[in-house]
PDB file of N, CA and C in Angstrom:
ATOM      1  N   MET A   3      27.673  -5.093 -32.366  1.00 50.00           N
ATOM      2  CA  MET A   3      29.032  -4.440 -32.095  1.00 50.00           C
ATOM      3  C   MET A   3      29.353  -5.836 -31.164  1.00 50.00           C
ATOM      4  N   ASN A   4      30.938  -6.400 -31.075  1.00 51.00           N
ATOM      5  CA  ASN A   4      30.864  -7.298 -29.899  1.00 51.00           C
ATOM      6  C   ASN A   4      30.672  -6.535 -29.172  1.00 51.00           C
ATOM      7  N   SER A   5      30.165  -8.401 -28.180  1.00 51.00           N
ATOM      8  CA  SER A   5      30.988  -8.324 -26.432  1.00 51.00           C
ATOM      9  C   SER A   5      32.214  -8.211 -26.143  1.00 51.00           C
ATOM     10  N   LEU A   6      32.151  -8.033 -24.989  1.00 51.00           N
ATOM     11  CA  LEU A   6      33.211  -7.827 -24.455  1.00 51.00           C
ATOM     12  C   LEU A   6      34.659  -9.177 -24.299  1.00 51.00           C
ATOM     13  N   HIS A   7      34.048 -10.554 -24.298  1.00 50.00           N
ATOM     14  CA  HIS A   7      35.103 -11.415 -24.623  1.00 50.00           C
ATOM     15  C   HIS A   7      35.065 -11.801 -26.401  1.00 50.00           C
ATOM     16  N   GLU A   8      34.508 -10.821 -27.368  1.00 53.00           N
ATOM     17  CA  GLU A   8      34.698 -11.014 -28.495  1.00 53.00           C
ATOM     18  C   GLU A   8      35.755 -10.445 -29.682  1.00 53.00           C
ATOM     19  N   THR A   9      36.014  -9.955 -28.720  1.00 59.00           N
ATOM     20  CA  THR A   9      37.024  -8.331 -29.166  1.00 59.00           C
ATOM     21  C   THR A   9      38.234  -8.323 -28.996  1.00 59.00           C
ATOM     22  N   GLU A  10      38.916  -7.805 -30.689  1.00 81.00           N
ATOM     23  CA  GLU A  10      40.534  -7.771 -30.727  1.00 81.00           C
ATOM     24  C   GLU A  10      40.456  -7.410 -29.420  1.00 81.00           C
ATOM     25  N   VAL A  11      40.706  -6.030 -29.757  1.00 88.00           N
ATOM     26  CA  VAL A  11      40.929  -4.327 -29.122  1.00 88.00           C
ATOM     27  C   VAL A  11      40.281  -4.423 -28.214  1.00 88.00           C
ATOM     28  N   LEU A  12      41.075  -4.058 -26.830  1.00 88.00           N
ATOM     29  CA  LEU A  12      39.465  -3.176 -25.901  1.00 88.00           C
ATOM     30  C   LEU A  12      40.378  -2.002 -25.112  1.00 88.00           C
ATOM     31  N   VAL A  13      40.372  -1.421 -25.504  1.00 93.00           N
ATOM     32  CA  VAL A  13      41.257   0.347 -25.406  1.00 93.00           C
ATOM     33  C   VAL A  13      40.451   1.005 -23.930  1.00 93.00           C
ATOM     34  N   VAL A  14      41.025   1.351 -22.925  1.00 93.00           N
ATOM     35  CA  VAL A  14      40.392   1.370 -22.104  1.00 93.00           C
ATOM     36  C   VAL A  14      40.879   3.271 -21.175  1.00 93.00           C
ATOM     37  N   GLY A  15      39.739   3.643 -21.372  1.00 94.00           N
ATOM     38  CA  GLY A  15      39.310   5.835 -21.675  1.00 94.00           C
ATOM     39  C   GLY A  15      39.440   6.139 -22.821  1.00 94.00           C
ATOM     40  N   ALA A  16      38.718   7.317 -22.171  1.00 95.00           N
ATOM     41  CA  ALA A  16      37.216   7.613 -23.823  1.00 95.00           C
ATOM     42  C   ALA A  16      38.160   9.277 -24.318  1.00 95.00           C
ATOM     43  N   GLY A  17      39.237   9.216 -23.553  1.00 93.00           N
ATOM     44  CA  GLY A  17      40.161  10.904 -23.425  1.00 93.00           C
ATOM     45  C   GLY A  17      41.131  10.326 -25.171  1.00 93.00           C
ATOM     46  N   PRO A  18      41.596  12.091 -24.948  1.00 92.00           N
ATOM     47  CA  PRO A  18      42.365  12.257 -26.394  1.00 92.00           C
ATOM     48  C   PRO A  18      43.018  11.200 -26.910  1.00 92.00           C
ATOM     49  N   ALA A  19      44.261  10.471 -25.882  1.00 94.00           N
ATOM     50  CA  ALA A  19      44.361   9.816 -26.849  1.00 94.00           C
ATOM     51  C   ALA A  19      43.829   7.825 -26.701  1.00 94.00           C
ATOM     52  N   GLY A  20      42.865   8.040 -25.756  1.00 96.00           N
ATOM     53  CA  GLY A  20      42.499   6.551 -25.608  1.00 96.00           C
ATOM     54  C   GLY A  20      41.694   6.427 -27.264  1.00 96.00           C
ATOM     55  N   THR A  21      40.483   7.628 -26.550  1.00 95.00           N
ATOM     56  CA  THR A  21      39.514   7.608 -28.238  1.00 95.00           C
ATOM     57  C   THR A  21      41.413   7.873 -30.530  1.00 95.00           C
ATOM     58  N   ALA A  22      42.482   8.443 -29.987  1.00 94.00           N
ATOM     59  CA  ALA A  22      42.691   7.819 -31.030  1.00 94.00           C
ATOM     60  C   ALA A  22      43.295   6.718 -31.313  1.00 94.00           C
ATOM     61  N   ALA A  23      43.942   6.428 -29.837  1.00 96.00           N
ATOM     62  CA  ALA A  23      43.679   4.925 -30.525  1.00 96.00           C
ATOM     63  C   ALA A  23      42.886   3.210 -31.595  1.00 96.00           C
ATOM     64  N   ALA A  24      41.572   4.170 -30.057  1.00 96.00           N
ATOM     65  CA  ALA A  24      40.953   3.811 -31.186  1.00 96.00           C
ATOM     66  C   ALA A  24      40.631   3.077 -32.388  1.00 96.00           C
ATOM     67  N   ILE A  25      39.588   4.318 -33.003  1.00 95.00           N
ATOM     68  CA  ILE A  25      40.232   5.244 -34.138  1.00 95.00           C
ATOM     69  C   ILE A  25      41.322   4.670 -35.042  1.00 95.00           C
ATOM     70  N   GLN A  26      42.541   4.457 -34.943  1.00 94.00           N
ATOM     71  CA  GLN A  26      43.615   4.038 -35.530  1.00 94.00           C
ATOM     72  C   GLN A  26      43.577   2.129 -35.569  1.00 94.00           C
ATOM     73  N   LEU A  27      42.963   1.696 -34.515  1.00 94.00           N
ATOM     74  CA  LEU A  27      43.046   0.553 -34.433  1.00 94.00           C
ATOM     75  C   LEU A  27      41.437   0.043 -34.923  1.00 94.00           C
ATOM     76  N   VAL A  28      40.600   1.109 -35.957  1.00 94.00           N
ATOM     77  CA  VAL A  28      40.044   0.242 -36.572  1.00 94.00           C
ATOM     78  C   VAL A  28      40.133   1.106 -37.787  1.00 94.00           C
ATOM     79  N   ARG A  29      40.996   1.230 -38.537  1.00 93.00           N
ATOM     80  CA  ARG A  29      41.081   1.645 -39.317  1.00 93.00           C
ATOM     81  C   ARG A  29      42.031   1.082 -40.384  1.00 93.00           C
ATOM     82  N   LEU A  30      42.697   0.319 -39.392  1.00 91.00           N
ATOM     83  CA  LEU A  30      43.241  -0.919 -39.664  1.00 91.00           C
ATOM     84  C   LEU A  30      42.905  -1.792 -39.231  1.00 91.00           C
ATOM     85  N   GLY A  31      41.179  -1.955 -38.873  1.00 90.00           N
ATOM     86  CA  GLY A  31      40.854  -3.353 -39.926  1.00 90.00           C
ATOM     87  C   GLY A  31      40.398  -4.402 -38.609  1.00 90.00           C
ATOM     88  N   HIS A  32      40.383  -3.830 -37.048  1.00 90.00           N
ATOM     89  CA  HIS A  32      40.852  -4.709 -35.683  1.00 90.00           C
ATOM     90  C   HIS A  32      39.647  -4.226 -35.042  1.00 90.00           C
ATOM     91  N   SER A  33      38.503  -5.677 -34.864  1.00 90.00           N
ATOM     92  CA  SER A  33      37.843  -5.560 -34.069  1.00 90.00           C
ATOM     93  C   SER A  33      37.186  -4.912 -32.277  1.00 90.00           C
ATOM     94  N   VAL A  34      37.121  -3.195 -32.179  1.00 92.00           N
ATOM     95  CA  VAL A  34      37.013  -2.316 -31.241  1.00 92.00           C
ATOM     96  C   VAL A  34      35.723  -1.760 -30.307  1.00 92.00           C
ATOM     97  N   ILE A  35      36.359  -2.136 -28.920  1.00 89.00           N
ATOM     98  CA  ILE A  35      36.054  -1.483 -28.133  1.00 89.00           C
ATOM     99  C   ILE A  35      36.297  -0.479 -26.716  1.00 89.00           C
ATOM    100  N   LEU A  36      35.394   1.140 -26.489  1.00 94.00           N
ATOM    101  CA  LEU A  36      36.016   1.098 -26.828  1.00 94.00           C
ATOM    102  C   LEU A  36      35.672   1.780 -25.220  1.00 94.00           C
ATOM    103  N   ALA A  37      36.205   1.358 -23.844  1.00 93.00           N
ATOM    104  CA  ALA A  37      35.835   1.497 -22.949  1.00 93.00           C
ATOM    105  C   ALA A  37      35.968   3.060 -21.724  1.00 93.00           C
ATOM    106  N   ASP A  38      34.382   3.453 -21.271  1.00 94.00           N
ATOM    107  CA  ASP A  38      35.028   4.670 -19.908  1.00 94.00           C
ATOM    108  C   ASP A  38      34.549   4.039 -19.381  1.00 94.00           C
ATOM    109  N   ARG A  39      34.877   4.521 -17.537  1.00 92.00           N
ATOM    110  CA  ARG A  39      34.017   4.368 -17.085  1.00 92.00           C
ATOM    111  C   ARG A  39      32.802   5.177 -16.958  1.00 92.00           C
ATOM    112  N   THR A  40      32.476   6.897 -17.672  1.00 92.00           N
ATOM    113  CA  THR A  40      31.691   7.568 -17.600  1.00 92.00           C
ATOM    114  C   THR A  40      30.456   6.830 -19.134  1.00 92.00           C
ATOM    115  N   GLY A  41      31.849   6.479 -19.759  1.00 93.00           N
ATOM    116  CA  GLY A  41      30.245   6.521 -21.330  1.00 93.00           C
ATOM    117  C   GLY A  41      30.638   7.142 -22.078  1.00 93.00           C
ATOM    118  N   GLN A  42      31.427   8.669 -21.832  1.00 93.00           N
ATOM    119  CA  GLN A  42      31.462   9.110 -22.417  1.00 93.00           C
ATOM    120  C   GLN A  42      32.989   9.471 -23.201  1.00 93.00           C
ATOM    121  N   THR A  43      33.148  10.370 -23.944  1.00 94.00           N
ATOM    122  CA  THR A  43      34.440  10.906 -24.280  1.00 94.00           C
ATOM    123  C   THR A  43      34.734  12.442 -23.863  1.00 94.00           C
ATOM    124  N   GLY A  44      36.661  12.061 -23.598  1.00 91.00           N
ATOM    125  CA  GLY A  44      36.814  13.839 -22.986  1.00 91.00           C
ATOM    126  C   GLY A  44      37.547  13.638 -21.848  1.00 91.00           C
ATOM    127  N   GLY A  45      37.679  12.172 -21.093  1.00 91.00           N
ATOM    128  CA  GLY A  45      38.598  12.537 -20.353  1.00 91.00           C
ATOM    129  C   GLY A  45      38.154  12.927 -19.702  1.00 91.00           C
ATOM    130  N   LEU A  46      39.108  13.717 -18.836  1.00 90.00           N
ATOM    131  CA  LEU A  46      39.740  15.124 -17.431  1.00 90.00           C
ATOM    132  C   LEU A  46      40.074  15.816 -18.948  1.00 90.00           C
ATOM    133  N   VAL A  47      40.084  15.802 -20.029  1.00 88.00           N
ATOM    134  CA  VAL A  47      40.400  17.670 -20.906  1.00 88.00           C
ATOM    135  C   VAL A  47      38.518  18.271 -21.201  1.00 88.00           C
ATOM    136  N   ARG A  48      37.949  17.561 -20.283  1.00 89.00           N
ATOM    137  CA  ARG A  48      36.360  18.102 -21.105  1.00 89.00           C
ATOM    138  C   ARG A  48      36.997  18.933 -19.724  1.00 89.00           C
ATOM    139  N   ASN A  49      37.664  19.274 -18.926  1.00 90.00           N
ATOM    140  CA  ASN A  49      37.179  19.636 -17.454  1.00 90.00           C
ATOM    141  C   ASN A  49      37.604  21.194 -18.028  1.00 90.00           C
ATOM    142  N   ALA A  50      38.510  21.453 -19.183  1.00 90.00           N
ATOM    143  CA  ALA A  50      39.938  22.332 -19.232  1.00 90.00           C
ATOM    144  C   ALA A  50      38.727  23.580 -20.029  1.00 90.00           C
ATOM    145  N   PHE A  51      39.740  25.060 -19.965  1.00 91.00           N
ATOM    146  CA  PHE A  51      38.789  26.305 -20.008  1.00 91.00           C
ATOM    147  C   PHE A  51      39.272  26.091 -22.139  1.00 91.00           C
ATOM    148  N   GLU A  52      40.353  25.842 -21.983  1.00 89.00           N
ATOM    149  CA  GLU A  52      40.275  26.185 -23.409  1.00 89.00           C
ATOM    150  C   GLU A  52      41.831  24.672 -24.047  1.00 89.00           C
ATOM    151  N   VAL A  53      41.940  24.511 -25.048  1.00 86.00           N
ATOM    152  CA  VAL A  53      42.443  22.989 -24.954  1.00 86.00           C
ATOM    153  C   VAL A  53      42.948  23.381 -26.964  1.00 86.00           C
ATOM    154  N   GLN A  54      43.965  24.001 -26.875  1.00 85.00           N
ATOM    155  CA  GLN A  54      45.580  24.064 -28.014  1.00 85.00           C
ATOM    156  C   GLN A  54      45.940  22.944 -28.933  1.00 85.00           C
ATOM    157  N   ASN A  55      46.199  23.221 -29.699  1.00 78.00           N
ATOM    158  CA  ASN A  55      47.406  21.723 -30.726  1.00 78.00           C
ATOM    159  C   ASN A  55      46.426  20.240 -30.288  1.00 78.00           C
ATOM    160  N   SER A  56      45.319  20.569 -30.812  1.00 78.00           N
ATOM    161  CA  SER A  56      44.483  18.877 -30.977  1.00 78.00           C
ATOM    162  C   SER A  56      44.043  18.135 -32.057  1.00 78.00           C
ATOM    163  N   PRO A  57      44.816  16.981 -32.117  1.00 75.00           N
ATOM    164  CA  PRO A  57      43.745  16.607 -33.287  1.00 75.00           C
ATOM    165  C   PRO A  57      42.450  16.791 -33.987  1.00 75.00           C
ATOM    166  N   PHE A  58      41.968  17.344 -32.694  1.00 74.00           N
ATOM    167  CA  PHE A  58      40.252  17.266 -33.523  1.00 74.00           C
ATOM    168  C   PHE A  58      39.285  18.436 -33.051  1.00 74.00           C
ATOM    169  N   THR A  59      40.888  19.527 -33.561  1.00 72.00           N
ATOM    170  CA  THR A  59      39.549  20.914 -32.941  1.00 72.00           C
ATOM    171  C   THR A  59      40.893  21.673 -33.433  1.00 72.00           C
ATOM    172  N   TYR A  60      40.257  22.237 -34.505  1.00 72.00           N
ATOM    173  CA  TYR A  60      41.267  24.215 -35.019  1.00 72.00           C
ATOM    174  C   TYR A  60      40.138  24.541 -35.785  1.00 72.00           C
ATOM    175  N   PRO A  61      40.604  25.590 -34.562  1.00 83.00           N
ATOM    176  CA  PRO A  61      41.316  26.217 -34.224  1.00 83.00           C
ATOM    177  C   PRO A  61      40.739  26.088 -32.537  1.00 83.00           C
ATOM    178  N   PRO A  62      41.695  26.601 -31.682  1.00 84.00           N
ATOM    179  CA  PRO A  62      41.384  25.836 -30.821  1.00 84.00           C
ATOM    180  C   PRO A  62      40.214  26.158 -29.812  1.00 84.00           C
ATOM    181  N   ALA A  63      39.636  24.807 -29.156  1.00 88.00           N
ATOM    182  CA  ALA A  63      38.010  24.975 -28.957  1.00 88.00           C
ATOM    183  C   ALA A  63      38.136  24.786 -26.501  1.00 88.00           C
ATOM    184  N   SER A  64      37.210  24.414 -26.093  1.00 91.00           N
ATOM    185  CA  SER A  64      36.743  24.799 -24.373  1.00 91.00           C
ATOM    186  C   SER A  64      37.087  22.056 -24.450  1.00 91.00           C
ATOM    187  N   GLY A  65      36.996  22.380 -23.589  1.00 89.00           N
ATOM    188  CA  GLY A  65      37.396  21.095 -23.436  1.00 89.00           C
ATOM    189  C   GLY A  65      36.085  20.886 -23.774  1.00 89.00           C
ATOM    190  N   GLN A  66      34.135  21.110 -23.591  1.00 92.00           N
ATOM    191  CA  GLN A  66      33.367  19.983 -24.657  1.00 92.00           C
ATOM    192  C   GLN A  66      33.209  20.561 -25.416  1.00 92.00           C
ATOM    193  N   GLN A  67      33.548  21.267 -25.957  1.00 91.00           N
ATOM    194  CA  GLN A  67      33.739  22.026 -27.512  1.00 91.00           C
ATOM    195  C   GLN A  67      34.368  20.434 -27.896  1.00 91.00           C
ATOM    196  N   LEU A  68      35.985  20.385 -28.050  1.00 91.00           N
ATOM    197  CA  LEU A  68      37.149  19.124 -27.699  1.00 91.00           C
ATOM    198  C   LEU A  68      35.966  17.609 -27.721  1.00 91.00           C
ATOM    199  N   ALA A  69      35.477  17.413 -26.739  1.00 93.00           N
ATOM    200  CA  ALA A  69      34.582  15.985 -26.556  1.00 93.00           C
ATOM    201  C   ALA A  69      33.696  15.885 -27.404  1.00 93.00           C
ATOM    202  N   LEU A  70      32.915  16.725 -28.131  1.00 93.00           N
ATOM    203  CA  LEU A  70      32.126  16.824 -28.572  1.00 93.00           C
ATOM    204  C   LEU A  70      33.075  15.826 -30.062  1.00 93.00           C
ATOM    205  N   ALA A  71      33.605  16.967 -30.334  1.00 91.00           N
ATOM    206  CA  ALA A  71      34.000  16.553 -31.993  1.00 91.00           C
ATOM    207  C   ALA A  71      35.186  14.799 -32.077  1.00 91.00           C
ATOM    208  N   MET A  72      35.540  15.022 -31.402  1.00 92.00           N
ATOM    209  CA  MET A  72      36.270  14.229 -30.834  1.00 92.00           C
ATOM    210  C   MET A  72      34.666  12.141 -30.382  1.00 92.00           C
ATOM    211  N   GLN A  73      33.500  12.656 -29.751  1.00 95.00           N
ATOM    212  CA  GLN A  73      33.161  11.884 -30.091  1.00 95.00           C
ATOM    213  C   GLN A  73      32.291  11.894 -31.682  1.00 95.00           C
ATOM    214  N   ARG A  74      32.053  13.514 -32.186  1.00 94.00           N
ATOM    215  CA  ARG A  74      31.773  12.817 -34.290  1.00 94.00           C
ATOM    216  C   ARG A  74      32.708  12.346 -34.813  1.00 94.00           C
ATOM    217  N   HIS A  75      34.318  12.012 -33.919  1.00 92.00           N
ATOM    218  CA  HIS A  75      35.057  11.166 -35.261  1.00 92.00           C
ATOM    219  C   HIS A  75      34.545   9.611 -35.363  1.00 92.00           C
ATOM    220  N   LEU A  76      34.187   9.645 -33.071  1.00 95.00           N
ATOM    221  CA  LEU A  76      33.384   8.190 -33.772  1.00 95.00           C
ATOM    222  C   LEU A  76      32.454   7.384 -33.937  1.00 95.00           C
ATOM    223  N   SER A  77      31.992   8.434 -33.858  1.00 95.00           N
ATOM    224  CA  SER A  77      30.052   8.146 -35.110  1.00 95.00           C
ATOM    225  C   SER A  77      30.686   7.649 -35.969  1.00 95.00           C
ATOM    226  N   LYS A  78      31.330   8.367 -37.104  1.00 95.00           N
ATOM    227  CA  LYS A  78      32.270   8.423 -38.494  1.00 95.00           C
ATOM    228  C   LYS A  78      32.237   7.276 -38.368  1.00 95.00           C
ATOM    229  N   TRP A  79      33.651   6.284 -36.462  1.00 95.00           N
ATOM    230  CA  TRP A  79      34.323   4.574 -37.109  1.00 95.00           C
ATOM    231  C   TRP A  79      33.038   4.028 -36.877  1.00 95.00           C
ATOM    232  N   ASP A  80      32.494   4.266 -36.145  1.00 94.00           N
ATOM    233  CA  ASP A  80      30.997   3.297 -35.923  1.00 94.00           C
ATOM    234  C   ASP A  80      31.500   3.150 -34.392  1.00 94.00           C
ATOM    235  N   ILE A  81      32.031   3.804 -33.709  1.00 95.00           N
ATOM    236  CA  ILE A  81      32.812   3.693 -32.506  1.00 95.00           C
ATOM    237  C   ILE A  81      31.981   3.591 -31.595  1.00 95.00           C
ATOM    238  N   PRO A  82      31.823   2.477 -30.493  1.00 92.00           N
ATOM    239  CA  PRO A  82      30.664   3.722 -29.128  1.00 92.00           C
ATOM    240  C   PRO A  82      31.671   3.700 -27.714  1.00 92.00           C
ATOM    241  N   VAL A  83      31.241   4.426 -27.012  1.00 94.00           N
ATOM    242  CA  VAL A  83      31.845   3.927 -26.127  1.00 94.00           C
ATOM    243  C   VAL A  83      31.007   3.768 -24.900  1.00 94.00           C
ATOM    244  N   LEU A  84      31.249   2.752 -24.140  1.00 93.00           N
ATOM    245  CA  LEU A  84      30.358   1.784 -23.305  1.00 93.00           C
ATOM    246  C   LEU A  84      30.719   2.401 -21.841  1.00 93.00           C
ATOM    247  N   PRO A  85      30.391   2.045 -20.688  1.00 94.00           N
ATOM    248  CA  PRO A  85      30.296   2.865 -19.452  1.00 94.00           C
ATOM    249  C   PRO A  85      30.625   1.636 -18.887  1.00 94.00           C
ATOM    250  N   LEU A  86      32.162   1.600 -19.728  1.00 88.00           N
ATOM    251  CA  LEU A  86      32.248   0.139 -18.193  1.00 88.00           C
ATOM    252  C   LEU A  86      33.153   0.518 -17.346  1.00 88.00           C
ATOM    253  N   ASN A  87      33.732  -0.264 -16.064  1.00 86.00           N
ATOM    254  CA  ASN A  87      34.436   0.450 -14.775  1.00 86.00           C
ATOM    255  C   ASN A  87      35.659  -0.762 -15.115  1.00 86.00           C
ATOM    256  N   ILE A  88      36.593  -0.905 -15.531  1.00 82.00           N
ATOM    257  CA  ILE A  88      37.750  -1.641 -15.678  1.00 82.00           C
ATOM    258  C   ILE A  88      38.443  -1.809 -14.396  1.00 82.00           C
ATOM    259  N   GLU A  89      38.682  -2.015 -14.305  1.00 83.00           N
ATOM    260  CA  GLU A  89      39.063  -2.535 -12.536  1.00 83.00           C
ATOM    261  C   GLU A  89      39.850  -3.785 -12.002  1.00 83.00           C
ATOM    262  N   HIS A  90      40.438  -4.776 -13.742  1.00 81.00           N
ATOM    263  CA  HIS A  90      42.339  -5.432 -13.668  1.00 81.00           C
ATOM    264  C   HIS A  90      41.926  -5.886 -14.387  1.00 81.00           C
ATOM    265  N   ILE A  91      42.919  -6.037 -15.673  1.00 79.00           N
ATOM    266  CA  ILE A  91      43.077  -7.038 -16.456  1.00 79.00           C
ATOM    267  C   ILE A  91      43.907  -8.123 -16.107  1.00 79.00           C
ATOM    268  N   GLY A  92      43.254  -9.800 -16.630  1.00 80.00           N
ATOM    269  CA  GLY A  92      44.516 -10.291 -16.727  1.00 80.00           C
ATOM    270  C   GLY A  92      44.124 -10.910 -17.638  1.00 80.00           C
ATOM    271  N   VAL A  93      45.602 -12.072 -17.286  1.00 80.00           N
ATOM    272  CA  VAL A  93      45.415 -13.623 -18.746  1.00 80.00           C
ATOM    273  C   VAL A  93      45.126 -14.858 -18.950  1.00 80.00           C
ATOM    274  N   GLY A  94      44.125 -15.145 -19.105  1.00 78.00           N
ATOM    275  CA  GLY A  94      43.751 -16.885 -18.384  1.00 78.00           C
ATOM    276  C   GLY A  94      44.341 -17.931 -19.892  1.00 78.00           C
ATOM    277  N   ASP A  95      43.243 -18.710 -19.888  1.00 79.00           N
ATOM    278  CA  ASP A  95      43.270 -20.098 -20.863  1.00 79.00           C
ATOM    279  C   ASP A  95      42.806 -19.682 -22.047  1.00 79.00           C
ATOM    280  N   SER A  96      42.486 -18.368 -22.043  1.00 73.00           N
ATOM    281  CA  SER A  96      41.199 -18.454 -23.471  1.00 73.00           C
ATOM    282  C   SER A  96      42.151 -16.860 -23.938  1.00 73.00           C
ATOM    283  N   GLY A  97      43.610 -16.256 -23.378  1.00 68.00           N
ATOM    284  CA  GLY A  97      43.527 -14.826 -23.610  1.00 68.00           C
ATOM    285  C   GLY A  97      43.540 -13.875 -22.076  1.00 68.00           C
ATOM    286  N   ILE A  98      43.433 -12.221 -22.752  1.00 66.00           N
ATOM    287  CA  ILE A  98      43.408 -11.388 -22.188  1.00 66.00           C
ATOM    288  C   ILE A  98      42.293 -11.049 -21.760  1.00 66.00           C
ATOM    289  N   TYR A  99      41.709 -11.288 -20.818  1.00 66.00           N
ATOM    290  CA  TYR A  99      40.050 -10.701 -20.502  1.00 66.00           C
ATOM    291  C   TYR A  99      40.989  -9.563 -19.732  1.00 66.00           C
ATOM    292  N   GLY A 100      38.400  -8.667 -19.454  1.00 66.00           N
ATOM    293  CA  GLY A 100      37.853  -7.809 -18.084  1.00 66.00           C
ATOM    294  C   GLY A 100      37.677  -7.822 -17.837  1.00 66.00           C
ATOM    295  N   GLY A 101      37.077  -6.629 -16.753  1.00 68.00           N
ATOM    296  CA  GLY A 101      36.689  -6.930 -15.572  1.00 68.00           C
ATOM    297  C   GLY A 101      37.390  -5.607 -14.841  1.00 68.00           C
TER     298      GLY A 101
END
């Protein structure tokens, strides 16, 4: 796994959108770190009673089930979710950085 400083793409947030973005970026050949302050997939959808029309589950599933399906999908692409709390993103002489 690459360090934060060697990563080509940093995706912040492991909810449905961040998870989908990370998977697509890896499929396109990019080096990706997926960061979420909790270190888990799902984001706020984890609290949902039922989620319909998700690309990660069919038929409708609970938020917990959706989060587990997202984690399984990330595992297939060898994408870890790192427990990082990104508070700012900036641009310096060596490129874009976050912390």
